[in-house]
Amino acid sequence: MIKSLRKMFLVACLATPCVLSAQVCLVSKGKPQARIVLAQENDVNRKAAQLLQRFVRETSGGELPIVANGRRSKNCVVIGESTNEATDDGYVIDCSRGTLAIKTAGGKGAIYGVAALLEKQLGVDYLAKDFYTLTPSADLRIPQMHVAESPAFRFRQTFSYSNNDSTYRDWMRLQEHREMFAADMWVHTFDRLLPSSVYGKSHPEYYSFINGERRPGNHSQWCLTNPDIFEIVAHRIDSIFKANPNQNMISVSQNDGNDTYCQCPECRKVNEYEGSPAGCYVRFLNRLAERFPDKQFSTLAYLFTMHPPKHVKPLPNVNIMLCDIDTKREVPLTDNESGRDFVRALEGWAKISNNIFVWDYGINFDNVVAPFPNFHILKKNIQLFKRNHATMLFEQVNGTLGTDFAELRAYMLGKLMWNPELDADSLMQRFMRGYYGAAAPYLYRYQQMLTGALLASGTPLWIYDSPITHKNGMLNANLRKAYNELFDEAEKAVAADSAMLAHVRIARLPLRYSELEIARTESGGDKAAVEKSLDTFGTICAQYGVPTLNERNNKVEDYCRLYRQRFLPNGTKNKAAGAKVIWNIPPQERYQPIADKALTDGLYGGTTFVESWVGWQGEDADFVLDMGEQKQVNKITTDFLHQLGQWILQPKSVAYYASDDAKNFRLLGTHEFPEDRDISVKFVPATVTLAAPVKARYIRVVVKTLGLCPSWHYGVGYPAWFFLDEVVVE
């Protein structure tokens, strides 16, 4: 257990003798003066009592005894009496007439009340996994008080590695979806309820009609106007609830993937009438809600179902899980066009439902260890959700160890989900003082500078961002120099405290990663300096156990190995470097501005498709490289990106041809791609080595597309992408 002791002002009465009857004396001169009485013996009350007992002991050295249904007297702490002054999970702290009562309005109210008492009256801050601060005092007294608090949202969850610490999770008043959703059925449940592996071949009519065909697959959607599906699903749901009698909520929601909804004549008719594909989904969920009126049914309003239907309204026991995945994050949702589109959807759902669950994103899926300065928008967005009838909230943030200020972000979100009126800047500074100690002022300045630079740059902050996107903005060379100076000072300030130093070094990793990513896009840099930076990055990540660099769990050690192979000069001469590109089948329009140079500039693309890569969707690629003169050719390699989550799959094949006149080409060889369902992001070289060298001036590259995404993929029935970068001729 890591524990840091800090000195801070505590209520003056804590240090005075225990004589005032309006107050409750817990400990005097290190000796217990009170006992903890459970109003009822149950798991929640017992856990609340043990939490209070633990931190009173760690703060003062005195251990308060716990008794169940014991006699109540002066200087006792009664935990678990019921109250109607708060809503579910809420609590009342009442200290009067010599007794301290922590009352519960249900749920975990007793635990949350104890955490509030410890934090606000005894100076304990639980900040991250296995890390808290406290104020030692041999005398603990609770003043006369009466406080009632209720949560702003009835369900609150963050994606944070700290949640693996149950004490932290309770302290931050967070929940887990498995506590509420039967059989952990909470998102993307279609294929679990109606498995395509069972029904796909025998009943393709159960699945989406896309581009002229039924498309069964484990990411396909249902044909919700098919009358046979309802009874099968209802029977399955009935079985799940019977197997989980203590849970009454389940998600019946679309599989992951965009635009894969059914477009058969009947579904299309409903969609056109309702003005949104969500119409079919709400109608189907309403039927389930009528069949099981005592249960709660959640469904996604995500991607193609984000906007509400025009006519049908969700029944009260239909929960709308609304996701803002496609919005930019540099400003609040109300302040840019992508955000305003979501706000229109939110306001539309709010007009027809009081049962809304918002799934909010504060994550960079492709580069989780990269700066993501969104702290300034957290409060405003959460207040927006609350105003528009959201009662449940999940914050999907960069939650693994090593990601951008993961601990601070989770802390602020946890506090704001309970009370969106708290001052966000005060929360940030309080956390930093406790978690970074003497380094806090430098890291606070870093965050302020980073945020200001982001806003001044006018560059959007996106959940599929790359540091390279910001290399002329918030991550330009001058700013990176200033940031590093602040981190240098921060590390010096806590050099003697190993826990605080670890926190600062982990917080610096996104800046180190950004510098490595930017360095690989620039020619003529200092190779030795980059190698040293790469070694430092890898060493620190290994030292503290940083697990991954992106949503697809690519490992740090793989990144460092591939960085050396791909991005650092290795002596290989590309005879096609700077070659002129002649297009027979050009890439998609958005990639054409860089395509003429990107394929032969010697700079390889990284794991993010938004920079350096050149893409084609659903069609072949065909181009010719003019090397300027006849050269000897021994081997040709083309670099491809594999990123299933973005519908980027390997093509069928790539063939290489040679010519002296750009008219008559002879085949040099073909590389066939095997099917690859690996979710990791990776680079796939397609190499043809000649049995004997040939001479040629022109090299033709022909890539055969996979065509449509296969049945097992998110984009089933829609054109697949492939991306390529460097073409190397040796």
XYZ file of C-alpha atoms in Angstrom:
730
model
C 0.000 0.000 0.000
C 1.407 3.378 -1.008
C 0.539 6.101 1.453
C 1.617 9.728 1.507
C 1.203 11.907 4.603
C 0.652 15.597 4.079
C 0.097 18.444 6.501
C -2.947 20.586 5.998
C -5.262 22.742 8.081
C -7.887 20.644 9.850
C -10.937 21.869 11.689
C -9.641 23.507 14.861
C -11.876 21.446 17.116
C -9.971 18.265 16.223
C -7.101 19.359 18.451
C -9.200 20.440 21.448
C -10.213 18.227 24.407
C -13.377 16.176 23.869
C -15.730 18.204 26.057
C -18.348 19.895 23.841
C -21.575 17.869 23.901
C -22.754 19.073 20.483
C -19.755 17.388 18.954
C -18.690 13.749 18.736
C -15.229 12.821 19.892
C -13.878 9.823 18.001
C -10.323 9.728 19.325
C -8.500 11.653 22.048
C -4.719 11.478 22.394
C -4.675 8.400 20.224
C -7.249 6.553 22.348
C -10.695 5.601 20.960
C -13.583 7.496 22.560
C -16.444 6.236 20.409
C -17.779 3.050 18.894
C -19.433 2.262 15.592
C -22.955 0.848 15.766
C -24.593 -0.835 12.777
C -28.263 0.096 12.506
C -28.721 -3.106 10.513
C -26.296 -5.929 9.866
C -25.740 -6.108 6.107
C -22.802 -6.045 3.698
C -23.044 -2.340 2.856
C -23.267 -1.144 6.458
C -20.471 -3.481 7.545
C -18.220 -2.263 4.729
C -19.007 1.357 5.598
C -18.105 0.720 9.250
C -14.840 -0.979 8.303
C -13.924 1.926 6.040
C -14.444 4.400 8.881
C -12.598 2.180 11.339
C -9.622 1.800 8.996
C -9.023 5.463 8.299
C -9.666 6.603 11.855
C -6.995 4.105 12.906
C -4.541 5.197 10.183
C -5.110 8.869 10.971
C -4.985 8.746 14.763
C -3.808 5.323 15.893
C -7.098 4.714 17.705
C -9.330 1.846 16.573
C -13.069 2.237 17.019
C -14.918 -1.014 17.839
C -17.794 -2.114 15.594
C -20.965 -3.560 17.103
C -24.168 -4.714 15.435
C -27.455 -3.448 16.885
C -25.652 -2.314 19.986
C -26.869 0.177 22.569
C -26.677 3.735 21.318
C -25.123 6.298 23.558
C -23.143 9.497 23.530
C -20.114 9.474 21.255
C -21.308 6.614 19.104
C -21.391 6.529 15.304
C -24.576 4.967 13.966
C -24.300 3.675 10.418
C -27.131 2.624 8.143
C -30.338 4.176 9.403
C -32.768 4.915 6.570
C -33.517 8.431 5.377
C -35.849 9.994 2.847
C -33.839 13.223 2.666
C -31.844 11.882 -0.297
C -32.312 9.661 -3.343
C -30.852 6.213 -3.992
C -27.113 6.060 -3.180
C -27.483 9.322 -1.297
C -26.767 9.876 2.379
C -27.250 12.130 5.361
C -24.495 12.956 7.841
C -26.017 14.213 11.066
C -23.958 15.114 14.121
C -26.119 16.386 16.960
C -26.851 15.683 20.604
C -23.591 13.818 20.971
C -24.290 11.203 18.295
C -22.965 10.937 14.754
C -25.391 9.264 12.325
C -24.545 8.317 8.765
C -27.878 7.542 7.168
C -28.568 5.908 3.830
C -31.205 6.497 1.180
C -30.467 3.077 -0.306
C -27.828 1.458 -2.447
C -24.347 2.239 -1.131
C -25.390 5.422 0.625
C -23.809 4.365 3.917
C -20.406 3.750 2.282
C -20.542 7.000 0.336
C -21.517 8.898 3.488
C -18.505 7.514 5.351
C -16.203 8.438 2.448
C -17.603 11.981 2.464
C -17.072 12.284 6.216
C -13.486 11.055 5.978
C -12.681 13.389 3.123
C -14.409 16.539 4.285
C -13.872 16.283 8.054
C -10.802 14.097 8.611
C -8.668 15.199 5.670
C -8.385 11.859 3.830
C -8.125 11.924 0.028
C -8.269 8.654 -1.907
C -6.832 9.706 -5.257
C -5.965 6.629 -7.330
C -5.446 2.903 -7.141
C -3.775 2.086 -3.806
C -2.868 5.731 -3.241
C -4.318 8.120 -0.701
C -3.234 10.995 1.500
C -4.267 11.771 5.057
C -3.650 14.238 7.858
C -2.279 12.612 11.041
C -3.959 13.725 14.249
C -4.175 12.056 17.656
C -7.443 13.895 18.355
C -10.440 13.485 16.057
C -13.681 15.349 16.667
C -16.676 15.768 14.375
C -18.429 19.147 14.689
C -22.152 19.621 14.811
C -23.446 19.291 11.270
C -26.276 18.120 9.070
C -25.479 17.357 5.440
C -27.678 15.587 2.873
C -26.378 14.668 -0.580
C -27.821 12.821 -3.561
C -26.080 11.849 -6.799
C -26.747 13.810 -9.966
C -26.905 10.524 -11.902
C -28.309 7.235 -10.651
C -25.529 5.300 -12.421
C -21.937 6.526 -12.632
C -19.011 4.676 -14.149
C -15.581 5.569 -15.494
C -13.132 3.431 -17.426
C -10.131 3.631 -15.114
C -7.521 1.145 -13.979
C -7.992 2.567 -10.476
C -11.423 0.943 -10.390
C -9.647 -2.359 -9.779
C -9.189 -1.037 -6.242
C -12.593 -1.550 -4.611
C -11.898 1.074 -1.942
C -11.146 3.679 -4.614
C -14.288 2.719 -6.525
C -16.445 3.116 -3.440
C -14.691 6.322 -2.435
C -15.377 7.862 -5.842
C -18.977 6.577 -5.653
C -18.660 4.616 -8.871
C -20.526 1.563 -10.068
C -19.892 -1.326 -12.437
C -22.246 -2.244 -15.245
C -22.235 -5.890 -14.170
C -23.900 -4.780 -10.931
C -26.930 -3.572 -12.888
C -27.154 -5.438 -16.199
C -28.257 -9.056 -16.083
C -25.593 -11.523 -17.281
C -23.383 -8.494 -18.046
C -25.509 -7.841 -21.149
C -24.978 -4.123 -21.503
C -23.856 -3.105 -25.020
C -23.588 -4.666 -28.493
C -25.699 -7.656 -27.447
C -27.441 -8.629 -30.697
C -25.082 -11.472 -31.522
C -25.168 -12.775 -27.947
C -28.955 -12.902 -28.025
C -29.332 -14.216 -31.582
C -25.962 -15.758 -32.519
C -25.233 -15.665 -36.233
C -23.210 -18.841 -35.754
C -26.491 -20.574 -34.840
C -29.009 -18.814 -37.076
C -26.965 -17.273 -39.886
C -27.001 -20.146 -42.379
C -30.502 -21.438 -41.666
C -32.179 -18.044 -41.295
C -30.293 -15.337 -43.194
C -33.591 -13.420 -43.286
C -33.063 -12.574 -39.601
C -30.141 -10.302 -40.524
C -29.530 -7.017 -42.305
C -30.278 -6.614 -45.978
C -27.348 -4.563 -47.320
C -26.368 -3.829 -50.911
C -28.830 -6.332 -52.341
C -28.146 -9.284 -50.009
C -28.840 -10.594 -46.536
C -25.610 -10.253 -44.530
C -25.577 -12.589 -41.515
C -22.478 -12.262 -39.359
C -21.386 -11.686 -35.797
C -21.424 -7.911 -36.396
C -24.557 -7.813 -38.535
C -27.715 -6.161 -37.232
C -31.161 -7.720 -37.124
C -34.007 -7.313 -39.544
C -36.237 -5.883 -36.836
C -39.414 -6.049 -38.914
C -39.087 -9.841 -39.210
C -41.901 -11.186 -36.981
C -40.054 -14.389 -36.041
C -37.145 -12.674 -34.314
C -39.171 -11.154 -31.501
C -40.317 -14.428 -29.955
C -36.853 -15.993 -30.132
C -35.296 -12.966 -28.427
C -38.097 -12.674 -25.850
C -37.632 -16.315 -24.880
C -33.876 -15.816 -24.517
C -34.385 -12.704 -22.376
C -36.862 -14.499 -20.144
C -34.254 -17.210 -19.524
C -31.582 -14.628 -18.667
C -33.770 -12.850 -16.128
C -34.778 -16.142 -14.506
C -31.102 -17.052 -14.197
C -30.369 -13.626 -12.648
C -33.320 -12.996 -10.313
C -31.652 -10.079 -8.506
C -31.188 -7.984 -11.663
C -33.924 -6.381 -13.706
C -32.082 -4.598 -16.529
C -30.698 -5.862 -19.813
C -29.319 -4.304 -22.985
C -30.821 -5.287 -26.321
C -28.585 -3.279 -28.582
C -27.027 -3.177 -32.015
C -23.698 -4.802 -32.765
C -20.693 -2.542 -33.235
C -20.290 -1.069 -36.707
C -21.591 1.860 -38.732
C -24.372 1.837 -41.354
C -24.922 -1.921 -41.044
C -28.633 -1.628 -40.292
C -31.200 -3.502 -42.354
C -32.412 -1.826 -45.523
C -34.998 -4.346 -46.666
C -38.262 -2.831 -47.973
C -40.104 -3.192 -44.656
C -37.294 -1.752 -42.528
C -36.685 1.013 -45.055
C -40.363 1.937 -44.900
C -40.212 2.339 -41.111
C -36.941 4.261 -41.275
C -38.314 6.710 -43.815
C -41.466 7.278 -41.770
C -39.526 7.757 -38.530
C -36.739 9.775 -40.143
C -34.081 7.628 -38.455
C -33.032 3.968 -38.306
C -33.669 4.321 -34.569
C -37.379 3.945 -35.355
C -37.137 0.184 -35.885
C -35.088 -0.197 -32.722
C -37.415 1.747 -30.444
C -40.442 -0.100 -31.811
C -38.783 -3.449 -31.122
C -37.668 -2.407 -27.614
C -41.160 -1.134 -26.803
C -42.572 -4.581 -27.591
C -40.084 -6.150 -25.181
C -40.916 -3.507 -22.561
C -44.602 -4.379 -22.883
C -43.869 -8.108 -22.620
C -41.777 -7.581 -19.464
C -43.251 -4.454 -17.803
C -41.314 -4.984 -14.554
C -37.938 -4.987 -16.351
C -35.692 -2.281 -17.796
C -34.467 -2.512 -21.384
C -31.487 -0.499 -22.602
C -30.628 0.050 -26.252
C -27.932 2.024 -28.012
C -28.439 5.325 -29.795
C -25.078 4.999 -31.510
C -23.749 5.966 -34.930
C -26.684 5.309 -37.292
C -29.248 5.275 -34.435
C -27.961 8.413 -32.681
C -30.835 10.644 -33.816
C -34.286 9.895 -32.384
C -37.327 8.827 -34.393
C -39.974 11.369 -35.303
C -43.053 9.508 -34.113
C -42.552 6.501 -31.823
C -41.547 7.244 -28.221
C -39.653 4.908 -25.902
C -41.758 3.477 -23.103
C -40.694 4.523 -19.592
C -38.848 1.232 -19.029
C -36.834 1.604 -22.253
C -33.439 3.157 -21.541
C -31.726 5.058 -24.374
C -27.921 4.695 -24.235
C -26.826 7.713 -26.285
C -23.197 7.832 -27.487
C -21.250 10.904 -28.636
C -18.505 8.934 -30.392
C -18.150 11.050 -33.534
C -17.699 14.398 -31.811
C -14.536 16.478 -31.473
C -13.205 17.304 -27.994
C -11.275 20.575 -28.107
C -14.345 22.547 -26.973
C -17.614 21.643 -25.206
C -20.173 19.727 -27.248
C -22.227 22.867 -27.758
C -19.351 24.701 -29.460
C -18.367 22.832 -32.628
C -20.411 21.344 -35.446
C -19.809 17.684 -34.630
C -20.788 18.393 -31.039
C -23.852 20.374 -32.005
C -25.075 17.448 -34.108
C -24.902 15.294 -31.004
C -26.617 18.006 -28.942
C -29.482 18.011 -31.442
C -29.787 14.266 -30.938
C -29.614 14.617 -27.149
C -32.269 17.311 -27.074
C -34.439 15.237 -29.395
C -34.281 12.205 -27.135
C -34.855 14.400 -24.071
C -38.179 15.505 -25.553
C -39.446 11.933 -25.666
C -37.632 10.192 -22.794
C -36.619 10.759 -19.185
C -34.579 7.570 -19.187
C -31.321 8.433 -20.960
C -27.911 6.864 -20.409
C -25.059 8.916 -21.933
C -21.900 7.140 -23.044
C -19.296 9.883 -23.223
C -15.771 9.610 -24.640
C -12.571 11.174 -23.382
C -10.180 8.799 -25.056
C -7.722 8.666 -27.933
C -8.336 5.127 -29.156
C -5.371 4.998 -31.524
C -2.812 6.693 -29.270
C -3.838 6.346 -25.639
C -0.363 7.463 -24.504
C -0.623 10.897 -26.101
C -1.696 14.302 -24.760
C -5.478 14.691 -24.682
C -6.205 18.031 -22.948
C -9.972 17.914 -22.464
C -10.157 18.833 -18.771
C -11.666 22.222 -19.556
C -14.774 20.679 -21.151
C -15.612 17.946 -18.612
C -17.879 19.989 -16.351
C -19.807 21.733 -19.134
C -20.505 18.486 -20.944
C -21.692 16.705 -17.806
C -23.972 19.635 -16.983
C -25.340 19.407 -20.537
C -26.181 15.729 -20.048
C -27.891 16.426 -16.734
C -30.024 19.222 -18.188
C -31.265 16.875 -20.892
C -32.666 14.106 -18.709
C -29.635 11.851 -18.579
C -29.891 9.736 -15.429
C -26.980 7.384 -16.136
C -23.466 8.219 -17.299
C -20.451 6.220 -18.433
C -17.191 8.012 -19.134
C -14.935 6.029 -21.464
C -11.607 7.704 -20.809
C -7.957 6.790 -21.296
C -8.115 4.523 -18.305
C -5.027 2.317 -18.440
C -1.823 3.038 -16.578
C 0.430 5.404 -18.519
C -2.293 7.102 -20.513
C -2.595 10.865 -20.465
C -3.153 11.988 -16.848
C -5.444 8.991 -16.397
C -5.665 9.358 -12.630
C -6.527 13.064 -12.708
C -9.156 12.587 -15.398
C -10.851 9.733 -13.540
C -10.806 11.708 -10.280
C -12.373 14.809 -11.793
C -15.012 12.817 -13.642
C -15.948 10.819 -10.573
C -16.443 13.996 -8.546
C -18.366 15.794 -11.299
C -20.673 12.853 -11.973
C -21.770 13.006 -8.356
C -22.053 16.803 -8.330
C -21.662 18.687 -11.657
C -21.643 22.023 -9.821
C -18.220 21.493 -8.258
C -15.439 23.787 -9.416
C -13.371 21.834 -11.954
C -10.212 23.895 -11.516
C -10.297 23.414 -7.752
C -10.689 19.678 -8.263
C -7.665 19.627 -10.564
C -5.496 21.561 -8.146
C -6.594 19.512 -5.136
C -5.765 16.293 -6.929
C -2.412 17.553 -8.148
C -1.338 18.686 -4.685
C -2.098 15.265 -3.285
C -0.880 13.105 -6.163
C 2.166 15.042 -7.377
C 3.210 16.812 -4.196
C 5.845 19.511 -4.761
C 5.670 18.877 -8.522
C 2.031 19.999 -8.676
C 2.633 23.668 -9.648
C 4.720 22.646 -12.657
C 2.192 20.075 -13.899
C -0.660 22.513 -13.388
C 1.185 25.065 -15.554
C 1.818 22.360 -18.139
C -1.888 21.559 -18.384
C -2.797 25.235 -18.652
C -0.222 25.831 -21.388
C -1.256 22.707 -23.290
C -4.940 23.606 -23.193
C -4.288 27.196 -24.250
C -2.102 26.019 -27.139
C -4.796 23.578 -28.289
C -7.467 26.269 -28.328
C -5.181 28.789 -30.026
C -4.222 26.314 -32.749
C -7.776 25.788 -33.979
C -6.975 22.086 -34.471
C -9.724 19.678 -33.424
C -9.117 17.082 -30.712
C -10.355 13.730 -31.962
C -10.704 10.249 -30.482
C -8.613 8.845 -33.347
C -6.003 11.562 -33.070
C -2.289 11.398 -33.692
C 0.348 13.614 -32.058
C 1.420 14.419 -35.600
C -1.900 16.190 -36.133
C -0.778 18.712 -33.519
C 2.917 19.044 -34.372
C 2.390 22.585 -35.691
C -0.064 23.444 -32.936
C -0.052 22.456 -29.276
C 2.933 20.146 -29.876
C 5.159 22.422 -31.916
C 8.887 22.435 -31.198
C 8.916 25.584 -29.052
C 6.065 24.406 -26.900
C 7.570 20.943 -26.475
C 10.748 22.588 -25.224
C 8.769 24.588 -22.664
C 6.798 21.525 -21.592
C 9.984 19.534 -21.052
C 11.445 22.315 -18.935
C 8.387 22.150 -16.687
C 8.696 18.381 -16.359
C 12.400 18.702 -15.588
C 11.539 21.042 -12.727
C 8.729 18.745 -11.601
C 11.050 15.743 -11.418
C 13.639 17.737 -9.465
C 10.994 18.854 -6.985
C 10.068 15.268 -6.023
C 13.395 13.525 -6.646
C 13.565 12.316 -3.030
C 10.021 10.843 -3.028
C 9.892 7.652 -5.100
C 6.072 7.514 -5.223
C 5.694 11.114 -6.368
C 8.578 10.767 -8.813
C 6.870 7.739 -10.356
C 3.667 9.757 -10.766
C 5.525 12.570 -12.534
C 7.474 10.253 -14.821
C 4.300 8.433 -15.840
C 2.580 11.775 -16.485
C 5.461 12.707 -18.798
C 5.118 9.623 -21.009
C 2.550 11.186 -23.392
C 4.965 14.035 -24.114
C 7.833 11.576 -24.693
C 5.638 9.494 -26.990
C 4.591 12.576 -28.955
C 8.200 13.555 -29.526
C 8.988 10.089 -30.872
C 5.976 10.135 -33.185
C 6.803 13.591 -34.513
C 10.493 12.694 -34.972
C 9.639 9.844 -37.344
C 7.881 12.269 -39.696
C 10.891 14.536 -40.063
C 13.939 13.918 -42.221
C 17.519 14.620 -41.213
C 17.090 14.432 -37.472
C 19.618 13.323 -34.885
C 19.387 9.524 -35.000
C 21.381 9.067 -31.794
C 19.110 11.471 -29.899
C 15.987 9.705 -31.143
C 17.420 6.318 -30.169
C 18.163 7.652 -26.692
C 14.608 9.013 -26.375
C 13.197 5.680 -27.519
C 15.305 3.825 -24.947
C 14.145 6.175 -22.198
C 10.498 5.796 -23.187
C 10.725 1.999 -23.283
C 12.603 1.822 -19.974
C 10.113 3.996 -18.090
C 7.145 2.107 -19.512
C 8.717 -1.205 -18.482
C 9.652 0.106 -15.037
C 6.098 1.107 -14.182
C 4.229 -1.578 -16.125
C 2.543 0.496 -18.828
C 0.481 -2.145 -20.658
C -0.511 -0.742 -24.047
C -0.328 2.153 -26.507
C -3.774 1.897 -28.099
C -7.229 0.398 -27.769
C -6.073 -2.743 -29.605
C -3.506 -3.515 -26.904
C -0.333 -3.041 -28.921
C 2.551 -3.482 -26.502
C 5.236 -0.911 -25.749
C 8.044 -3.365 -26.440
C 6.614 -4.068 -29.909
C 6.365 -0.351 -30.585
C 10.018 0.208 -29.664
C 11.169 -2.746 -31.766
C 9.165 -1.676 -34.821
C 10.238 1.941 -34.386
C 13.865 0.899 -34.795
C 13.044 -1.240 -37.820
C 10.739 1.174 -39.611
C 11.659 4.697 -38.630
C 15.368 4.787 -37.904
C 17.835 4.767 -40.832
C 19.062 1.227 -41.454
C 21.231 1.682 -44.523
C 18.679 0.323 -47.012
C 18.635 2.387 -50.205
C 15.277 2.741 -51.897
C 15.908 3.010 -55.620
C 12.386 4.398 -56.007
C 12.925 7.213 -53.508
C 11.257 10.369 -54.786
C 9.931 8.590 -57.867
C 7.178 10.251 -59.857
C 3.806 8.513 -59.430
C 1.572 7.906 -62.440
C -1.972 7.001 -61.387
C -4.125 4.442 -63.162
C -6.509 4.021 -60.216
C -5.863 6.800 -57.682
C -6.687 6.619 -53.961
C -9.764 8.072 -52.309
C -9.972 11.823 -52.837
C -9.110 12.785 -49.259
C -5.723 11.038 -49.571
C -4.762 12.360 -52.985
C -3.059 15.574 -51.706
C -0.279 13.521 -50.086
C -0.290 10.483 -52.333
C 2.247 11.688 -54.924
C 4.976 11.934 -52.279
C 3.905 9.668 -49.413
C 4.621 6.411 -51.251
C 8.331 7.114 -51.818
C 9.364 9.822 -49.313
C 11.147 7.446 -46.945
C 8.825 8.317 -44.046
C 6.718 5.395 -42.851
C 3.226 5.779 -41.437
C 2.476 4.872 -37.835
C -0.467 3.137 -36.206
C -2.861 5.999 -36.999
C -4.324 6.004 -40.494
C -4.833 9.773 -40.482
C -1.204 10.550 -41.319
C 1.157 9.365 -44.094
C -1.007 6.438 -45.206
C -2.758 6.386 -48.596
C -6.125 4.635 -48.737
C -8.527 2.965 -51.157
C -12.052 1.840 -50.253
C -13.701 -1.044 -52.064
C -11.650 -0.733 -55.251
C -8.259 -1.722 -56.625
C -5.127 0.392 -56.605
C -3.031 0.725 -59.753
C -0.088 3.077 -60.175
C 3.337 3.306 -61.816
C 6.564 4.587 -60.257
C 8.931 6.356 -62.641
C 12.428 6.009 -61.148
C 13.862 8.433 -63.726
C 16.311 5.993 -65.243
C 16.859 2.297 -65.689
C 17.915 0.578 -62.443
C 18.603 -2.960 -61.306
C 15.718 -4.453 -59.348
C 16.203 -7.339 -56.891
C 13.295 -6.968 -54.482
C 10.120 -4.897 -54.076
C 8.230 -4.337 -50.825
C 5.040 -2.423 -50.150
C 3.936 -1.517 -46.643
C 0.283 -2.110 -45.621
C -1.660 -1.126 -42.499
C -3.847 -3.598 -40.578
C -6.446 -1.955 -38.312
C -9.717 -3.880 -38.160
C -11.460 -1.369 -35.908
C -11.299 1.206 -38.714
C -12.406 -1.259 -41.430
C -8.800 -1.404 -42.682
C -8.152 -4.958 -43.818
C -5.530 -6.557 -45.973
C -6.321 -6.685 -49.700
C -6.429 -9.921 -51.685
C -3.076 -9.470 -53.364
C -0.448 -7.109 -54.708
C 1.401 -7.679 -57.987
C 4.557 -5.962 -59.206
C 5.450 -5.340 -62.852
C 8.496 -3.834 -64.596
C 8.862 -1.840 -67.820
C 11.384 0.222 -69.746
C 8.833 2.297 -71.697
C 5.796 2.576 -69.333
C 3.728 0.700 -71.939
C 4.838 -2.900 -71.963
C 5.022 -4.416 -68.462
C 6.201 -7.858 -67.425
C 5.081 -9.510 -64.176
C 7.790 -9.767 -61.512
C 5.741 -11.510 -58.846
C 2.608 -11.516 -56.704
C 2.060 -11.506 -52.958
C -1.189 -13.090 -51.671
C -2.612 -11.992 -48.306
C -4.087 -14.604 -45.940
C -7.179 -13.697 -43.937
C -6.210 -12.026 -40.664
C -8.721 -11.513 -37.829
C -6.171 -10.215 -35.329
C -7.507 -7.034 -33.690
C -4.003 -5.645 -33.093
C -2.844 -2.702 -35.168
C 0.142 -3.806 -37.228
C 2.201 -3.239 -40.355
C 2.185 -5.919 -43.032
C 4.965 -5.937 -45.650
C 4.208 -7.450 -49.055
C 7.547 -8.517 -50.533
C 8.508 -10.136 -53.813
C 12.149 -11.212 -54.165
C 13.309 -11.937 -57.704
C 15.156 -15.130 -58.555
C 17.417 -13.033 -60.779
C 17.742 -9.261 -60.945
C 16.128 -7.316 -63.791
C 16.633 -3.820 -65.108
C 13.741 -1.411 -65.390
C 12.831 2.263 -65.160
C 9.147 1.818 -64.349
C 7.578 -0.281 -61.583
C 3.845 -0.898 -61.699
C 1.972 -1.817 -58.492
C -1.496 -3.391 -58.744
C -3.428 -4.109 -55.539
C -6.576 -6.233 -55.711
C -9.197 -5.184 -53.173
C -10.917 -7.517 -50.772
C -14.145 -5.841 -51.834
C -16.724 -6.002 -49.057
C -15.967 -6.527 -45.400
C -16.532 -10.204 -44.519
C -19.312 -11.548 -42.287
C -17.132 -11.639 -39.160
C -16.174 -7.969 -39.429
C -17.791 -4.778 -38.051
C -18.427 -3.471 -41.551
C -20.137 -6.587 -42.900
C -21.589 -5.884 -46.334
C -19.756 -2.582 -46.837
C -16.567 -1.803 -48.796
C -13.324 -2.568 -46.972
C -10.411 -0.153 -46.863
C -6.782 -0.919 -47.453
C -3.941 1.502 -46.775
C -0.396 1.443 -48.073
C 2.601 3.632 -47.591
C 6.165 3.155 -48.682
C 7.095 1.239 -51.837
C 10.732 0.161 -51.583
C 12.719 -1.069 -54.584
C 16.065 -2.719 -53.814
